[in-house]
Coordinates of C-alpha atoms in Angstrom, one line a residue:
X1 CA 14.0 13.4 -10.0
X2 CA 15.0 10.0 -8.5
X3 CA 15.4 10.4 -4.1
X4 CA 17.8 7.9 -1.9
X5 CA 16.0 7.8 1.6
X6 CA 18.1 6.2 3.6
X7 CA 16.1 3.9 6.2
X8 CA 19.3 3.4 8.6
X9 CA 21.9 0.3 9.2
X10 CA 22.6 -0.3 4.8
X11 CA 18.2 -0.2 4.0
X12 CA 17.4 2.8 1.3
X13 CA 14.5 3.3 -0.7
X14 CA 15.0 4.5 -4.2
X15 CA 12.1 6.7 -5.6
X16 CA 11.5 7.6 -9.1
X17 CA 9.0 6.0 -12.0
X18 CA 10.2 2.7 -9.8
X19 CA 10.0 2.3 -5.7
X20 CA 13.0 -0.1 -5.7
X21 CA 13.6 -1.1 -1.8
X22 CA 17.4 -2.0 -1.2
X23 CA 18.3 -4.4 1.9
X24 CA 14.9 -3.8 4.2
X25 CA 16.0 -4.4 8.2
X26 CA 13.9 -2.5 9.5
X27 CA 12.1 -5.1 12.4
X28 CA 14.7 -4.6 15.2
X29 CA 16.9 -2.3 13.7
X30 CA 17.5 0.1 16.5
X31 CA 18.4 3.2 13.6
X32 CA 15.3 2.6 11.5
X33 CA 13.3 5.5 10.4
X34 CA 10.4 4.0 9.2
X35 CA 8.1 0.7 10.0
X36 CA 7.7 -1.8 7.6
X37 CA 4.1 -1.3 7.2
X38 CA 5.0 1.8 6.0
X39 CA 7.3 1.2 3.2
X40 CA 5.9 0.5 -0.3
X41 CA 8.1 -0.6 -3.2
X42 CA 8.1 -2.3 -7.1
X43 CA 11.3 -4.3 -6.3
X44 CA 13.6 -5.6 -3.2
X45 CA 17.0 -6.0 -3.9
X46 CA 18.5 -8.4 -1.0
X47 CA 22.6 -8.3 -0.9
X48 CA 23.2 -11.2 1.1
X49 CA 21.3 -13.7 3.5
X50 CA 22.3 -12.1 6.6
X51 CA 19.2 -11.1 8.8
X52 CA 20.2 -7.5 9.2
X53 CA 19.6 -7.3 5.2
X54 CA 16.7 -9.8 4.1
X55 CA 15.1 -8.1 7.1
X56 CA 11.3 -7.4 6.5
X57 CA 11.5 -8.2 2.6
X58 CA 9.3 -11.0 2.6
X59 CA 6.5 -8.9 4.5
X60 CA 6.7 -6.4 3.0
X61 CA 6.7 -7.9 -0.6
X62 CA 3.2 -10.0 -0.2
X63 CA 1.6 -6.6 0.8
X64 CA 3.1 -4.5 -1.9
X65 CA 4.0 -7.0 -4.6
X66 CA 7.0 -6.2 -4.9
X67 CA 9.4 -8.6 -6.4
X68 CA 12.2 -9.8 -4.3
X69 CA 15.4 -10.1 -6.6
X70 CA 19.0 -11.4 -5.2
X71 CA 21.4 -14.1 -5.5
X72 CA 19.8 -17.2 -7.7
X73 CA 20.5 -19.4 -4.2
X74 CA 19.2 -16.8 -1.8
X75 CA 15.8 -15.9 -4.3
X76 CA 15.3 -20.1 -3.6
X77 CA 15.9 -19.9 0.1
X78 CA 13.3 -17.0 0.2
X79 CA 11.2 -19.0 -1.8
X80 CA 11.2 -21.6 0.4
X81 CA 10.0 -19.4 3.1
X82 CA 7.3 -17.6 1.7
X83 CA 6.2 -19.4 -2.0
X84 CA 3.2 -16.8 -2.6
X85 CA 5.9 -14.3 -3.0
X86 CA 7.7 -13.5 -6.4
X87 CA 11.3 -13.8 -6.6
X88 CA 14.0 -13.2 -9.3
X89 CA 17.1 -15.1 -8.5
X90 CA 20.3 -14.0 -10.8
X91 CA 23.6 -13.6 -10.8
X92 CA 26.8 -11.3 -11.0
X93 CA 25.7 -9.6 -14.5
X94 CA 23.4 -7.4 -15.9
X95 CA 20.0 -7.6 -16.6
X96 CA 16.3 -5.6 -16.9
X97 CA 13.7 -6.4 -14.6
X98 CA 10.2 -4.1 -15.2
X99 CA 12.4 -1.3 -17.0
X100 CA 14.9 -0.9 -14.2
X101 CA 18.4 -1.8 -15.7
X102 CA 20.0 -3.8 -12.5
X103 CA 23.6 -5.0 -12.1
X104 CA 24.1 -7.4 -9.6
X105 CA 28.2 -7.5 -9.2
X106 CA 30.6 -9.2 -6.7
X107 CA 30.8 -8.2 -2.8
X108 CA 33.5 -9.8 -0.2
X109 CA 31.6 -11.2 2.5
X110 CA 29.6 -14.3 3.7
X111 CA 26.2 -15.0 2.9
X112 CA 24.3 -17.2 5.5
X113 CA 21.0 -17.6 7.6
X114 CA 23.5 -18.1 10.8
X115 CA 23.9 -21.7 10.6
X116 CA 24.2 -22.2 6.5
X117 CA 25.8 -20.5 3.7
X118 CA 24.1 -19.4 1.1
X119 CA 24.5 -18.5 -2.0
X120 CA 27.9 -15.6 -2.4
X121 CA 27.1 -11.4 -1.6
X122 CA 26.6 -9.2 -3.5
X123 CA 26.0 -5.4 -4.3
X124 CA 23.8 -3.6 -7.4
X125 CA 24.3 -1.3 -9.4
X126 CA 21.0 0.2 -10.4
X127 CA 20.0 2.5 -13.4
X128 CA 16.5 4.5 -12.8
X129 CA 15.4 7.5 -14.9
X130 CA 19.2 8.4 -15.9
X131 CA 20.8 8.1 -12.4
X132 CA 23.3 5.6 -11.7
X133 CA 23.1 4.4 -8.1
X134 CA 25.3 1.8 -6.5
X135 CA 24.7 -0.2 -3.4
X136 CA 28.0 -2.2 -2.0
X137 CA 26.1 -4.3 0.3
X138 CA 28.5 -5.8 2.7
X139 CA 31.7 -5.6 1.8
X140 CA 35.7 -5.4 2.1
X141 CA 37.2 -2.8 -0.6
X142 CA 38.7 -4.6 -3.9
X143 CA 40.6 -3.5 -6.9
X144 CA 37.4 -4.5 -9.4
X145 CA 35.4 -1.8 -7.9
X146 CA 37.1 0.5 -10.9
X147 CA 35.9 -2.2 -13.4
X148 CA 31.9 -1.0 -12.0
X149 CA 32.7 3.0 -13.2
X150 CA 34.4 1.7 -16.5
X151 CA 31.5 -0.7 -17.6
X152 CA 28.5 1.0 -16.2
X153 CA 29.4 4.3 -15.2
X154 CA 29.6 7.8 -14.1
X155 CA 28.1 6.7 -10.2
X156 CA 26.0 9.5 -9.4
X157 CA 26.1 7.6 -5.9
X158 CA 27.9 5.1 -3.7
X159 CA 26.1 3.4 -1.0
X160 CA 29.3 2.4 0.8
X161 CA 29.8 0.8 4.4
X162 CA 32.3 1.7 6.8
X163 CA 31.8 0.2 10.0
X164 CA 34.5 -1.8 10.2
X165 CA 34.5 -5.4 11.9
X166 CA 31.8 -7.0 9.2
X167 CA 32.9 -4.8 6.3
X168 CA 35.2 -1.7 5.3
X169 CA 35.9 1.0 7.5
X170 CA 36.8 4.3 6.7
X171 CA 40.3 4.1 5.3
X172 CA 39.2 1.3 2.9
X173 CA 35.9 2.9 2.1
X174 CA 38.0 6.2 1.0
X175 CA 40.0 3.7 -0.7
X176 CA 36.7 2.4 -2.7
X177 CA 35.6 6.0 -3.5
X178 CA 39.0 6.5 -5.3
X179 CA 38.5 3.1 -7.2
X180 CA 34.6 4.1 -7.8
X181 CA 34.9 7.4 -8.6
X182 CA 31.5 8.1 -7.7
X183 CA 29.8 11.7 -7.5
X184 CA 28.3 11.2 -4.0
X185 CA 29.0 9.0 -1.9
X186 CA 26.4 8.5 1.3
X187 CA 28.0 5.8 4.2
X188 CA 26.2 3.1 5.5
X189 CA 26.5 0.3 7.7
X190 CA 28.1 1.8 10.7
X191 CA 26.6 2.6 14.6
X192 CA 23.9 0.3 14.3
X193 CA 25.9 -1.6 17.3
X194 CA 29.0 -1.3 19.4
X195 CA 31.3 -3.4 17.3
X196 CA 30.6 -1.0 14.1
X197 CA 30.4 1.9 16.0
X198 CA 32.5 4.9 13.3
X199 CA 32.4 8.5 13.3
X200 CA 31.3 9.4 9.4
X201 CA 32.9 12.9 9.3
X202 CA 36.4 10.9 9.5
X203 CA 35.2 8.8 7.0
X204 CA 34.2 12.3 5.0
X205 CA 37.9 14.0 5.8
X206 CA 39.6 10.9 4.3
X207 CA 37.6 10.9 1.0
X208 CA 38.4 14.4 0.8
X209 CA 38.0 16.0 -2.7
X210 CA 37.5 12.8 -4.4
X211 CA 33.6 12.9 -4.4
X212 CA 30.9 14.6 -2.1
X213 CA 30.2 12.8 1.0
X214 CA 26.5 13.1 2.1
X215 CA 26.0 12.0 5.9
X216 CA 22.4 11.2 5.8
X217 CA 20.4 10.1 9.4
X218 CA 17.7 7.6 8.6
X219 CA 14.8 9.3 7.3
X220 CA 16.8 11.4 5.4
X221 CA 17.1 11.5 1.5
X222 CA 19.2 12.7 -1.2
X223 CA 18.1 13.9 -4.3
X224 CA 19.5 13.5 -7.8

């Protein structure tokens, strides 16, 4: 059985023969379910550069040793950082780290630390114990999202945002879905603040029949 806890604003923790920790704000994120003191994982995946998504990796890496994997240009700036902490910097492809098949693949939005860019975004795809889970990260909805169900499919999950403002809202999230053609499909990203404040049930009415939409509250998980 592999469980997708999600730990509120676009943070989940993936549990099965791995503990792989996707996008950890948890410090100052006024949905989180959990402190990061309390979180344990193998692997970090980080998206982008953005605060509200490295978040609490680098902490919580040096007491779990976990290893922190993103862009090649963000795994150097967290380097930088923190240099007693292993990091795994790739690029859009595939590749195996400790068993888990990971993905990294394209995402439409800036990467930064607020005054620099770095590195592009990005989301996974990740393949644990014969589930197939993808995480958008932040992101506008493009036509390549089919290309991710062709290559590497069927999704058992999409990790979709659809806040609006920073990344998709609902009607282009729906739109993803269709292109995806995942199973489930759980929405992230959204009422964390005001300016990405969304109702997920309209979000839920527009995908339709197109794939199950689970609305999870953080602390909540989904098993597969």
């Amino acid at each position: 059985m592999v469980k997708v806890k999600f730990l509120g604003h676009a943070a989940f923790l993936i549990e099965g023969s791995k503990k792989i920790l996707i996008d950890p704000f948890l410090s100052g994120n006024p949905q989180t379910a959990v402190k990061p003191e309390e979180v344990e994982a193998d692997i970090i995946l980080v998206t982008h550069a953005h605060g509200d998504h490295v978040g609490d990796a680098i902490g919580i890496a040096r007491r779990s040793g976990a290893k922190i994997v993103a862009m090649y240009d963000v795994a150097n700036y967290i380097s930088q950082q923190a240099s007693d902490v292993e990091t795994v910097g790739m690029n859009y492809g595939p590749t195996e780290i400790d068993g888990v098949f990971i993905v990294q693949v394209p995402a439409w939005h800036s990467s930064s630390d607020g005054v620099h860019s770095i590195g592009n975004a990005s989301g996974f795809i990740v393949k644990l114990d014969g589930v197939t889970i993808y995480h958008a990260g932040d992101t506008f909805v493009f036509s390549d999202m089919a290309l991710f169900n062709e290559l590497y499919g069927p999704i058992d999950v999409a990790l979709l945002p659809i806040g609006g403002h920073f990344t998709m809202g609902p009607r282009e999230a729906a739109k993803a879905v269709e292109l995806l053609k995942p199973r489930k499909v759980v929405p992230m990203h959204y009422n964390t603040w005001p300016p990405i404040a969304q109702d997920p049930e309209e979000f839920k009415k527009l995908v339709g029949d197109k794939a199950e939409v689970v609305i999870l509250k953080p602390g909540e998980e989904l098993k597969l």
